[in-house]
Amino acid sequence: MAEFARPGPTVSLEAARDQLLTALHRLTPRPTPLDQALGTVLATQVIASENIPSFANAAMDGYAVRAADIGEAPGSLRLVGRIAAGHPATTPLGPGQAMTITTGAPLPPGADSVCMVEHAVIDGDDLTLEAGVQVGQHVRHTGEDVTRGSLVFDAGTEIRPAHIGVLASLGVGEVTVYPRARVGVLSTGDELQSGSGELGDGKIRDSNRHALLALVSGAGCEPIDLGIVGDEEVDIQSALDGARSTCDAIITSGGVSVGVADHMKTVLGRLSGGSAHWMEVAIKPAKPFGFATIGSAGTPVLCVPGNPVSALVSFELLARGAVRFMMGHSVLDRPRWNATAAEPLRRRRDGKVHLVRVLAGVDAGTLVVRPIAGQGSHQLRSTALANALAVLPDGEGMDTGEVVSVILLEPDAVPDARSDQ
Ligand code: AMP
Ligand code: MG
């Protein structure tokens, strides 16, 4: 009779994560078109080659004036022209003169201030100002937002939409960023079946590959579907060997616990020259975890458990930070928020941190969480109804009203949970 494999050493989540991070390298930065850079991380500083604004311009629709002509209001000036955005004045503004100006239009030479339309009365070419004018009022000065030669964004900055706007306004068309990691996802197990055809005897459908591919792209990576391999060492080995050249990292699911058919350990041990790490992370779900680097490029292979909920939790707590590290991020994990337990979150003491699937909502500005029914590590549908993981340290759990640390899995979609509804 075949023996069960021996479990790896038990380690804390933090220790597992530290071990994993030390085995990784950042990807090689490369120039990338600005419009493809959203969510990536700058690998070099951006220094301003231009001023923003590049010329003094009006911050309001109104009249370009010389403040000294007005001083204390009221005062009268002669309207001598009109300047619209994109159409600079062809003549300077002389003493006692004013020009109509629209927001964003360049201040004419000689003008130093803009007075608002609302504070002026026009009679033919005569302009009477009802309020005093201070030098520089309603003027956007040259270089006020960005000064030529200054540091715009430091290396390590994650590019958000506003960064793209700033870079575009500086005429930057390409940025040097860490590339999106090409992450291959491989399912392992003789029982797995792909597609929607009739299920074979004893077969189950492969859900992990699809969920992990979605998680990978949600983390900003380029997902690569590596399909399914059965529980045969030779098949696992050739799948990993084949994926090495096209993937920056590989995530496998299944075959990492102590079952007889867990060949992943043998194969990765061989491919990594005996340097694979196997561990029992002191969390529930998602206890077994392993990783190794293979090939001359040191491609990381991250092995998450087969149980669908465990695969998801393992990705969230370990793999997601790993691929973010490779893509140059310094913030690797989702933030943990304090929430109030709206119902008891019970657990038993077992030496592990429990990740309880909860529904988080906002009640009068406070984050509240309720456990969802069905916490088994095979109950993926229940997990799909949750939007957060409550992090319960070892112990008896939380009573209603106690504060619990939570990881929001869908930070953009935390529903209203007002108790008075
Ligand atoms: P394993 O980690 O290979 O021992 O698998 C643990 C459990 O997860 C078993 O019930 C497997 O059938 C199931 N499982 C493994 N891989 C997948 C997958 N890709 N999709 C859905 N369930 C899976
Ligand atoms: Mg298996």
Tab-separated table of C-alpha atoms and ligand atoms in Angstrom:
chain	number	residue	atom	x	y	z
A	1	MET	CA	0.000	0.000	0.000
A	2	ALA	CA	1.293	3.453	-0.892
A	3	GLU	CA	2.270	5.695	1.973
A	4	PHE	CA	1.110	9.204	2.573
A	5	ALA	CA	3.700	11.916	2.153
A	6	ARG	CA	5.051	13.582	5.264
A	7	PRO	CA	3.707	17.093	5.887
A	8	GLY	CA	6.161	20.007	5.691
A	9	PRO	CA	7.048	22.082	8.742
A	10	THR	CA	4.349	24.288	10.243
A	11	VAL	CA	5.091	27.982	9.751
A	12	SER	CA	3.218	31.199	10.435
A	13	LEU	CA	1.677	33.064	7.522
A	14	GLU	CA	4.260	35.826	7.951
A	15	ALA	CA	7.161	33.357	7.875
A	16	ALA	CA	5.749	31.619	4.791
A	17	ARG	CA	5.436	34.950	3.064
A	18	ASP	CA	8.962	36.042	4.006
A	19	GLN	CA	10.429	32.784	2.729
A	20	LEU	CA	8.525	33.164	-0.497
A	21	LEU	CA	9.572	36.775	-1.069
A	22	THR	CA	13.261	36.032	-0.585
A	23	ALA	CA	13.088	33.489	-3.419
A	24	LEU	CA	11.676	36.029	-5.897
A	25	HIS	CA	13.199	38.607	-8.206
A	26	ARG	CA	11.661	41.689	-9.722
A	27	LEU	CA	10.998	41.555	-13.454
A	28	THR	CA	13.232	43.526	-15.823
A	29	PRO	CA	11.742	46.985	-16.444
A	30	ARG	CA	10.961	48.028	-19.976
A	31	PRO	CA	9.647	51.037	-21.871
A	32	THR	CA	5.868	50.868	-22.146
A	33	PRO	CA	3.401	53.152	-23.944
A	34	LEU	CA	1.759	55.458	-21.405
A	35	ASP	CA	-1.746	54.257	-22.199
A	36	GLN	CA	-0.770	50.669	-21.388
A	37	ALA	CA	0.866	51.533	-18.093
A	38	LEU	CA	-2.154	51.783	-15.781
A	39	GLY	CA	-1.485	49.840	-12.574
A	40	THR	CA	2.192	49.234	-13.355
A	41	VAL	CA	5.080	50.581	-11.270
A	42	LEU	CA	7.669	53.107	-12.429
A	43	ALA	CA	11.182	51.681	-12.462
A	44	THR	CA	12.883	55.051	-12.959
A	45	GLN	CA	12.303	58.589	-11.760
A	46	VAL	CA	10.387	60.928	-14.019
A	47	ILE	CA	11.994	64.375	-14.233
A	48	ALA	CA	9.977	67.217	-15.743
A	49	SER	CA	11.246	68.367	-19.113
A	50	GLU	CA	8.624	71.101	-19.235
A	51	ASN	CA	6.772	73.437	-16.911
A	52	ILE	CA	3.109	72.886	-16.138
A	53	PRO	CA	1.497	75.240	-16.870
A	54	SER	CA	3.970	76.070	-19.602
A	55	PHE	CA	2.703	79.680	-19.749
A	56	ALA	CA	0.789	81.983	-17.394
A	57	ASN	CA	-2.897	81.680	-18.150
A	58	ALA	CA	-6.309	82.667	-16.891
A	59	ALA	CA	-7.895	80.582	-14.148
A	60	MET	CA	-11.303	82.173	-14.797
A	61	ASP	CA	-13.346	83.604	-17.605
A	62	GLY	CA	-12.995	87.386	-17.260
A	63	TYR	CA	-10.690	90.230	-18.167
A	64	ALA	CA	-6.907	90.370	-18.352
A	65	VAL	CA	-5.761	93.578	-16.632
A	66	ARG	CA	-2.787	95.320	-15.054
A	67	ALA	CA	-3.488	95.388	-11.306
A	68	ALA	CA	-1.720	98.737	-10.913
A	69	ASP	CA	-4.304	100.337	-13.238
A	70	ILE	CA	-7.118	99.524	-10.821
A	71	GLY	CA	-5.832	99.356	-7.283
A	72	GLU	CA	-8.916	99.979	-5.176
A	73	ALA	CA	-12.127	99.514	-7.143
A	74	PRO	CA	-14.114	100.791	-8.855
A	75	GLY	CA	-12.021	101.653	-11.874
A	76	SER	CA	-12.502	101.899	-15.584
A	77	LEU	CA	-10.467	100.367	-18.406
A	78	ARG	CA	-10.769	100.223	-22.168
A	79	LEU	CA	-11.470	96.857	-23.776
A	80	VAL	CA	-8.988	96.381	-26.621
A	81	GLY	CA	-9.302	92.724	-27.579
A	82	ARG	CA	-10.314	89.169	-26.879
A	83	ILE	CA	-8.087	86.189	-26.092
A	84	ALA	CA	-9.447	82.663	-26.260
A	85	ALA	CA	-7.754	79.419	-25.151
A	86	GLY	CA	-5.334	78.364	-27.883
A	87	HIS	CA	-5.132	81.895	-29.346
A	88	PRO	CA	-2.435	84.037	-27.711
A	89	ALA	CA	-2.680	87.832	-27.908
A	90	THR	CA	-0.827	89.373	-30.832
A	91	THR	CA	-0.296	92.710	-29.071
A	92	PRO	CA	0.693	93.487	-25.476
A	93	LEU	CA	-1.724	94.988	-22.995
A	94	GLY	CA	-1.010	98.678	-22.509
A	95	PRO	CA	-1.766	100.896	-19.478
A	96	GLY	CA	-5.476	101.494	-18.946
A	97	GLN	CA	-6.399	98.560	-21.173
A	98	ALA	CA	-8.167	95.250	-20.622
A	99	MET	CA	-8.783	92.196	-22.807
A	100	THR	CA	-11.549	89.651	-22.548
A	101	ILE	CA	-9.956	86.310	-21.663
A	102	THR	CA	-11.291	82.753	-21.363
A	103	THR	CA	-10.136	80.098	-18.875
A	104	GLY	CA	-6.837	78.592	-19.986
A	105	ALA	CA	-5.973	81.386	-22.450
A	106	PRO	CA	-2.439	82.826	-22.196
A	107	LEU	CA	-2.169	86.107	-20.338
A	108	PRO	CA	-1.194	88.823	-22.821
A	109	PRO	CA	2.241	90.381	-22.249
A	110	GLY	CA	1.835	93.288	-19.865
A	111	ALA	CA	-1.161	91.824	-18.021
A	112	ASP	CA	-0.619	90.434	-14.527
A	113	SER	CA	-4.109	89.658	-13.265
A	114	VAL	CA	-7.546	88.467	-14.268
A	115	CYS	CA	-10.737	89.884	-12.910
A	116	MET	CA	-13.853	87.781	-12.953
A	117	VAL	CA	-16.698	88.400	-15.373
A	118	GLU	CA	-19.031	88.617	-12.383
A	119	HIS	CA	-17.167	91.659	-10.989
A	120	ALA	CA	-17.271	93.772	-14.131
A	121	VAL	CA	-19.777	95.869	-16.047
A	122	ILE	CA	-19.364	96.543	-19.749
A	123	ASP	CA	-20.615	99.523	-21.653
A	124	GLY	CA	-19.404	99.394	-25.264
A	125	ASP	CA	-15.608	99.350	-24.979
A	126	ASP	CA	-15.673	100.635	-21.424
A	127	LEU	CA	-15.092	98.168	-18.654
A	128	THR	CA	-15.874	99.140	-15.072
A	129	LEU	CA	-14.499	96.919	-12.356
A	130	GLU	CA	-16.493	96.724	-9.140
A	131	ALA	CA	-13.851	95.017	-7.021
A	132	GLY	CA	-10.170	95.760	-6.374
A	133	VAL	CA	-7.519	93.763	-8.225
A	134	GLN	CA	-4.492	92.126	-6.632
A	135	VAL	CA	-1.415	91.301	-8.656
A	136	GLY	CA	-1.576	87.694	-9.875
A	137	GLN	CA	-5.184	87.074	-8.987
A	138	HIS	CA	-6.905	84.303	-10.972
A	139	VAL	CA	-3.674	83.601	-12.821
A	140	ARG	CA	-2.185	80.115	-13.125
A	141	HIS	CA	1.523	80.801	-13.024
A	142	THR	CA	4.154	79.100	-15.172
A	143	GLY	CA	5.467	75.939	-13.493
A	144	GLU	CA	3.006	76.234	-10.593
A	145	ASP	CA	2.032	72.545	-10.790
A	146	VAL	CA	5.299	71.097	-12.126
A	147	THR	CA	8.605	72.940	-12.498
A	148	ARG	CA	10.961	71.994	-15.329
A	149	GLY	CA	13.841	69.881	-13.962
A	150	SER	CA	11.963	68.807	-10.816
A	151	LEU	CA	11.100	65.251	-9.742
A	152	VAL	CA	7.584	64.486	-10.937
A	153	PHE	CA	7.256	60.872	-9.741
A	154	ASP	CA	9.792	58.714	-8.004
A	155	ALA	CA	10.743	55.182	-9.010
A	156	GLY	CA	8.359	52.776	-7.288
A	157	THR	CA	5.260	54.900	-7.951
A	158	GLU	CA	2.226	52.899	-9.013
A	159	ILE	CA	0.687	54.519	-12.063
A	160	ARG	CA	-2.920	55.530	-11.460
A	161	PRO	CA	-5.142	57.501	-13.858
A	162	ALA	CA	-4.050	60.878	-12.445
A	163	HIS	CA	-0.390	59.939	-12.970
A	164	ILE	CA	-1.187	59.130	-16.574
A	165	GLY	CA	-2.782	62.567	-16.881
A	166	VAL	CA	0.288	64.306	-15.438
A	167	LEU	CA	2.653	62.377	-17.689
A	168	ALA	CA	0.502	63.101	-20.716
A	169	SER	CA	0.521	66.799	-19.854
A	170	LEU	CA	4.322	66.648	-19.857
A	171	GLY	CA	4.369	65.042	-23.281
A	172	VAL	CA	5.635	61.717	-21.939
A	173	GLY	CA	4.488	58.990	-24.327
A	174	GLU	CA	6.405	56.081	-22.855
A	175	VAL	CA	7.385	55.135	-19.313
A	176	THR	CA	9.914	52.644	-18.001
A	177	VAL	CA	7.921	50.307	-15.802
A	178	TYR	CA	8.049	46.793	-14.451
A	179	PRO	CA	6.101	44.657	-16.907
A	180	ARG	CA	2.935	42.789	-16.060
A	181	ALA	CA	3.980	39.322	-14.934
A	182	ARG	CA	2.930	36.588	-17.347
A	183	VAL	CA	1.505	34.112	-14.873
A	184	GLY	CA	0.710	30.584	-15.983
A	185	VAL	CA	-2.026	28.671	-14.171
A	186	LEU	CA	-1.937	24.877	-14.139
A	187	SER	CA	-4.473	22.515	-12.590
A	188	THR	CA	-3.349	19.082	-11.454
A	189	GLY	CA	-5.474	16.025	-10.719
A	190	ASP	CA	-6.657	12.866	-12.469
A	191	GLU	CA	-10.207	13.727	-11.462
A	192	LEU	CA	-10.303	17.036	-13.319
A	193	GLN	CA	-12.290	17.581	-16.456
A	194	SER	CA	-12.291	20.642	-18.668
A	195	GLY	CA	-15.226	22.234	-20.467
A	196	SER	CA	-18.972	21.713	-20.288
A	197	GLY	CA	-19.338	18.160	-21.657
A	198	GLU	CA	-20.992	15.421	-19.619
A	199	LEU	CA	-18.990	14.612	-16.483
A	200	GLY	CA	-17.119	11.318	-16.583
A	201	ASP	CA	-17.391	8.789	-13.762
A	202	GLY	CA	-15.651	10.150	-10.650
A	203	LYS	CA	-14.661	13.324	-12.470
A	204	ILE	CA	-15.154	16.907	-11.324
A	205	ARG	CA	-14.935	20.080	-13.306
A	206	ASP	CA	-11.786	22.136	-13.039
A	207	SER	CA	-12.812	25.340	-11.289
A	208	ASN	CA	-9.472	26.405	-9.831
A	209	ARG	CA	-7.840	27.184	-13.133
A	210	HIS	CA	-10.594	29.581	-14.103
A	211	ALA	CA	-10.808	31.231	-10.692
A	212	LEU	CA	-7.019	31.557	-10.462
A	213	LEU	CA	-6.769	32.983	-13.980
A	214	ALA	CA	-9.323	35.585	-12.934
A	215	LEU	CA	-7.428	36.345	-9.713
A	216	VAL	CA	-4.189	36.655	-11.669
A	217	SER	CA	-5.627	39.175	-14.086
A	218	GLY	CA	-7.305	41.024	-11.213
A	219	ALA	CA	-3.839	41.394	-9.691
A	220	GLY	CA	-2.641	43.173	-12.837
A	221	CYS	CA	-0.822	40.207	-14.388
A	222	GLU	CA	-1.173	38.683	-17.818
A	223	PRO	CA	-2.859	35.299	-17.295
A	224	ILE	CA	-1.688	32.260	-19.257
A	225	ASP	CA	-3.853	29.146	-19.256
A	226	LEU	CA	-1.654	26.065	-18.898
A	227	GLY	CA	-4.557	23.617	-18.818
A	228	ILE	CA	-4.884	20.457	-16.742
A	229	VAL	CA	-2.382	17.691	-16.091
A	230	GLY	CA	-3.120	14.364	-14.467
A	231	ASP	CA	-1.377	12.966	-11.413
A	232	GLU	CA	1.617	11.663	-13.330
A	233	GLU	CA	5.099	12.920	-12.608
A	234	VAL	CA	6.086	12.901	-16.245
A	235	ASP	CA	3.063	14.998	-17.264
A	236	ILE	CA	3.545	17.504	-14.466
A	237	GLN	CA	7.219	17.803	-15.325
A	238	SER	CA	6.671	18.376	-19.025
A	239	ALA	CA	3.920	20.944	-18.331
A	240	LEU	CA	6.212	22.921	-16.028
A	241	ASP	CA	9.178	22.565	-18.357
A	242	GLY	CA	7.119	23.763	-21.287
A	243	ALA	CA	5.699	26.762	-19.399
A	244	ARG	CA	9.042	27.974	-18.094
A	245	SER	CA	9.988	29.940	-21.200
A	246	THR	CA	6.652	31.714	-21.660
A	247	CYS	CA	5.798	32.481	-18.030
A	248	ASP	CA	7.376	34.781	-15.454
A	249	ALA	CA	5.691	32.734	-12.724
A	250	ILE	CA	3.557	29.602	-12.573
A	251	ILE	CA	0.754	28.864	-10.135
A	252	THR	CA	-0.343	25.267	-9.765
A	253	SER	CA	-3.270	23.969	-7.768
A	254	GLY	CA	-3.695	20.547	-6.244
A	255	GLY	CA	-1.275	17.833	-5.305
A	256	VAL	CA	0.478	19.609	-2.443
A	257	SER	CA	-1.064	17.985	0.595
A	258	VAL	CA	-0.139	14.592	1.974
A	259	GLY	CA	-2.272	12.473	-0.366
A	260	VAL	CA	-0.724	9.545	-2.211
A	261	ALA	CA	-1.139	11.195	-5.581
A	262	ASP	CA	0.700	14.370	-4.644
A	263	HIS	CA	3.487	14.152	-7.194
A	264	MET	CA	4.067	17.869	-7.349
A	265	LYS	CA	6.605	17.639	-4.554
A	266	THR	CA	8.664	15.009	-6.332
A	267	VAL	CA	8.658	16.866	-9.636
A	268	LEU	CA	9.437	20.284	-8.220
A	269	GLY	CA	12.129	18.807	-6.018
A	270	ARG	CA	13.759	17.489	-9.167
A	271	LEU	CA	13.279	20.636	-11.281
A	272	SER	CA	14.571	22.941	-8.549
A	273	GLY	CA	17.636	20.870	-7.756
A	274	GLY	CA	16.237	19.964	-4.364
A	275	SER	CA	15.522	23.543	-3.284
A	276	ALA	CA	11.719	23.443	-3.217
A	277	HIS	CA	10.020	24.611	-0.017
A	278	TRP	CA	7.004	22.754	1.365
A	279	MET	CA	5.164	23.927	4.396
A	280	GLU	CA	2.032	23.786	6.438
A	281	VAL	CA	0.988	27.379	6.898
A	282	ALA	CA	-0.745	27.890	10.247
A	283	ILE	CA	-3.937	29.170	8.636
A	284	LYS	CA	-7.330	27.703	7.908
A	285	PRO	CA	-8.221	27.200	5.117
A	286	ALA	CA	-5.177	26.876	2.797
A	287	LYS	CA	-2.735	25.035	5.032
A	288	PRO	CA	-0.446	23.304	2.495
A	289	PHE	CA	1.741	25.528	0.373
A	290	GLY	CA	4.939	25.109	-1.587
A	291	PHE	CA	7.171	26.961	-3.956
A	292	ALA	CA	10.353	26.522	-5.917
A	293	THR	CA	12.303	28.311	-8.599
A	294	ILE	CA	13.078	26.361	-11.741
A	295	GLY	CA	15.255	26.733	-14.810
A	296	SER	CA	18.081	29.149	-15.521
A	297	ALA	CA	15.725	32.148	-15.215
A	298	GLY	CA	14.664	31.032	-11.733
A	299	THR	CA	10.979	30.990	-12.701
A	300	PRO	CA	8.957	30.755	-9.510
A	301	VAL	CA	6.390	27.989	-9.236
A	302	LEU	CA	3.823	28.574	-6.489
A	303	CYS	CA	1.750	25.586	-5.424
A	304	VAL	CA	-1.613	26.262	-3.834
A	305	PRO	CA	-3.925	23.565	-2.481
A	306	GLY	CA	-6.607	21.925	-4.612
A	307	ASN	CA	-9.636	22.686	-2.482
A	308	PRO	CA	-11.224	25.606	-4.315
A	309	VAL	CA	-11.650	27.888	-1.289
A	310	SER	CA	-8.123	27.086	-0.120
A	311	ALA	CA	-6.761	27.863	-3.579
A	312	LEU	CA	-8.428	31.254	-3.478
A	313	VAL	CA	-7.299	32.085	0.064
A	314	SER	CA	-3.770	30.887	-0.663
A	315	PHE	CA	-3.646	33.116	-3.719
A	316	GLU	CA	-4.904	36.105	-1.741
A	317	LEU	CA	-2.507	35.686	1.178
A	318	LEU	CA	0.632	34.429	-0.555
A	319	ALA	CA	0.624	34.375	-4.355
A	320	ARG	CA	-0.892	37.812	-4.891
A	321	GLY	CA	1.851	39.539	-2.895
A	322	ALA	CA	4.460	37.477	-4.720
A	323	VAL	CA	3.369	38.538	-8.198
A	324	ARG	CA	2.962	42.129	-7.037
A	325	PHE	CA	6.537	42.047	-5.741
A	326	MET	CA	7.723	40.810	-9.140
A	327	MET	CA	5.876	43.688	-10.772
A	328	GLY	CA	7.721	46.233	-8.628
A	329	HIS	CA	5.031	47.032	-6.069
A	330	SER	CA	6.077	47.954	-2.564
A	331	VAL	CA	2.575	47.563	-1.121
A	332	LEU	CA	2.099	43.836	-1.538
A	333	ASP	CA	-0.930	42.984	0.541
A	334	ARG	CA	-4.442	44.272	0.648
A	335	PRO	CA	-4.922	46.521	3.666
A	336	ARG	CA	-6.556	45.117	6.782
A	337	TRP	CA	-9.481	47.095	8.128
A	338	ASN	CA	-11.040	47.091	11.547
A	339	ALA	CA	-14.651	45.972	11.390
A	340	THR	CA	-17.317	45.282	13.949
A	341	ALA	CA	-18.726	41.769	14.159
A	342	ALA	CA	-22.488	42.142	13.562
A	343	GLU	CA	-22.870	38.476	14.525
A	344	PRO	CA	-20.626	36.150	16.539
A	345	LEU	CA	-17.614	34.769	14.666
A	346	ARG	CA	-17.000	31.555	16.568
A	347	ARG	CA	-14.028	29.241	16.132
A	348	ARG	CA	-12.070	26.706	18.148
A	349	ARG	CA	-8.504	27.014	19.373
A	350	ASP	CA	-6.220	25.011	17.066
A	351	GLY	CA	-3.004	27.004	16.749
A	352	LYS	CA	-4.057	28.520	13.426
A	353	VAL	CA	-5.278	31.869	12.172
A	354	HIS	CA	-8.712	31.409	10.628
A	355	LEU	CA	-9.783	33.260	7.522
A	356	VAL	CA	-13.548	33.334	7.839
A	357	ARG	CA	-15.496	34.259	4.744
A	358	VAL	CA	-17.708	37.196	5.667
A	359	LEU	CA	-19.986	39.711	4.067
A	360	ALA	CA	-18.709	43.202	4.871
A	361	GLY	CA	-20.944	46.232	4.673
A	362	VAL	CA	-21.049	49.822	5.855
A	363	ASP	CA	-23.468	50.700	8.656
A	364	ALA	CA	-23.519	54.423	9.495
A	365	GLY	CA	-19.904	54.813	8.383
A	366	THR	CA	-18.659	51.741	10.234
A	367	LEU	CA	-17.514	48.557	8.579
A	368	VAL	CA	-19.515	45.592	9.864
A	369	VAL	CA	-19.124	41.912	9.012
A	370	ARG	CA	-21.355	38.846	9.135
A	371	PRO	CA	-20.152	35.310	8.470
A	372	ILE	CA	-21.668	33.574	5.473
A	373	ALA	CA	-23.073	30.081	5.902
A	374	GLY	CA	-20.957	27.257	4.474
A	375	GLN	CA	-17.346	27.668	5.585
A	376	GLY	CA	-16.055	24.352	4.176
A	377	SER	CA	-12.968	24.661	1.992
A	378	HIS	CA	-14.878	22.971	-0.831
A	379	GLN	CA	-17.836	25.376	-0.600
A	380	LEU	CA	-16.836	27.860	-3.234
A	381	ARG	CA	-20.318	29.200	-3.840
A	382	SER	CA	-20.564	30.425	-0.262
A	383	THR	CA	-17.208	32.096	-0.742
A	384	ALA	CA	-18.518	33.779	-3.860
A	385	LEU	CA	-21.261	35.323	-1.711
A	386	ALA	CA	-18.664	36.761	0.666
A	387	ASN	CA	-16.650	39.878	-0.104
A	388	ALA	CA	-14.087	39.774	2.699
A	389	LEU	CA	-11.976	37.531	4.896
A	390	ALA	CA	-12.169	38.062	8.640
A	391	VAL	CA	-8.784	37.314	10.197
A	392	LEU	CA	-9.463	35.468	13.456
A	393	PRO	CA	-6.383	34.843	15.601
A	394	ASP	CA	-6.128	31.576	17.490
A	395	GLY	CA	-8.759	31.441	20.231
A	396	GLU	CA	-12.504	31.242	20.613
A	397	GLY	CA	-13.426	33.866	18.041
A	398	MET	CA	-15.370	37.095	18.407
A	399	ASP	CA	-18.637	38.075	20.014
A	400	THR	CA	-21.112	40.450	18.426
A	401	GLY	CA	-19.792	43.996	18.761
A	402	GLU	CA	-16.124	43.013	18.965
A	403	VAL	CA	-13.606	44.474	16.562
A	404	VAL	CA	-12.170	42.106	13.980
A	405	SER	CA	-9.504	42.618	11.338
A	406	VAL	CA	-10.769	42.075	7.782
A	407	ILE	CA	-9.332	41.885	4.285
A	408	LEU	CA	-11.720	43.289	1.704
A	409	LEU	CA	-11.635	41.155	-1.425
A	410	GLU	CA	-13.841	43.561	-3.371
A	411	PRO	CA	-12.918	46.960	-1.945
A	412	ASP	CA	-14.937	48.796	-4.615
A	413	ALA	CA	-18.137	46.923	-3.795
A	414	VAL	CA	-18.813	47.101	-0.073
A	415	PRO	CA	-22.593	47.363	0.222
A	416	ASP	CA	-24.705	49.477	2.522
A	417	ALA	CA	-25.493	47.357	5.590
A	418	ARG	CA	-27.544	49.754	7.692
A	419	SER	CA	-29.208	47.871	10.488
A	420	ASP	CA	-32.242	50.184	10.412
A	421	GLN	CA	-33.207	49.127	6.898
B	1	AMP	P1	-5.593	18.019	-3.700
B	1	AMP	O1	-4.993	19.279	-3.151
B	1	AMP	O2	-5.060	17.669	-5.034
B	1	AMP	O3	-5.462	16.909	-2.693
B	1	AMP	O4	-7.128	18.308	-3.885
B	1	AMP	C1	-7.971	18.632	-2.796
B	1	AMP	C2	-9.401	18.711	-3.245
B	1	AMP	O5	-9.543	19.733	-4.198
B	1	AMP	C3	-9.925	17.457	-3.909
B	1	AMP	O6	-11.277	17.297	-3.539
B	1	AMP	C4	-9.810	17.769	-5.373
B	1	AMP	O7	-10.694	17.024	-6.175
B	1	AMP	C5	-10.148	19.238	-5.388
B	1	AMP	N1	-9.529	19.908	-6.529
B	1	AMP	C6	-8.235	19.797	-6.892
B	1	AMP	N2	-7.996	20.537	-7.983
B	1	AMP	C7	-9.162	21.117	-8.329
B	1	AMP	C8	-9.565	21.992	-9.367
B	1	AMP	N3	-8.682	22.400	-10.291
B	1	AMP	N4	-10.844	22.414	-9.426
B	1	AMP	C9	-11.724	21.996	-8.492
B	1	AMP	N5	-11.404	21.179	-7.468
B	1	AMP	C10	-10.153	20.729	-7.385
B	2	MG	MG	-5.113	16.091	-6.303
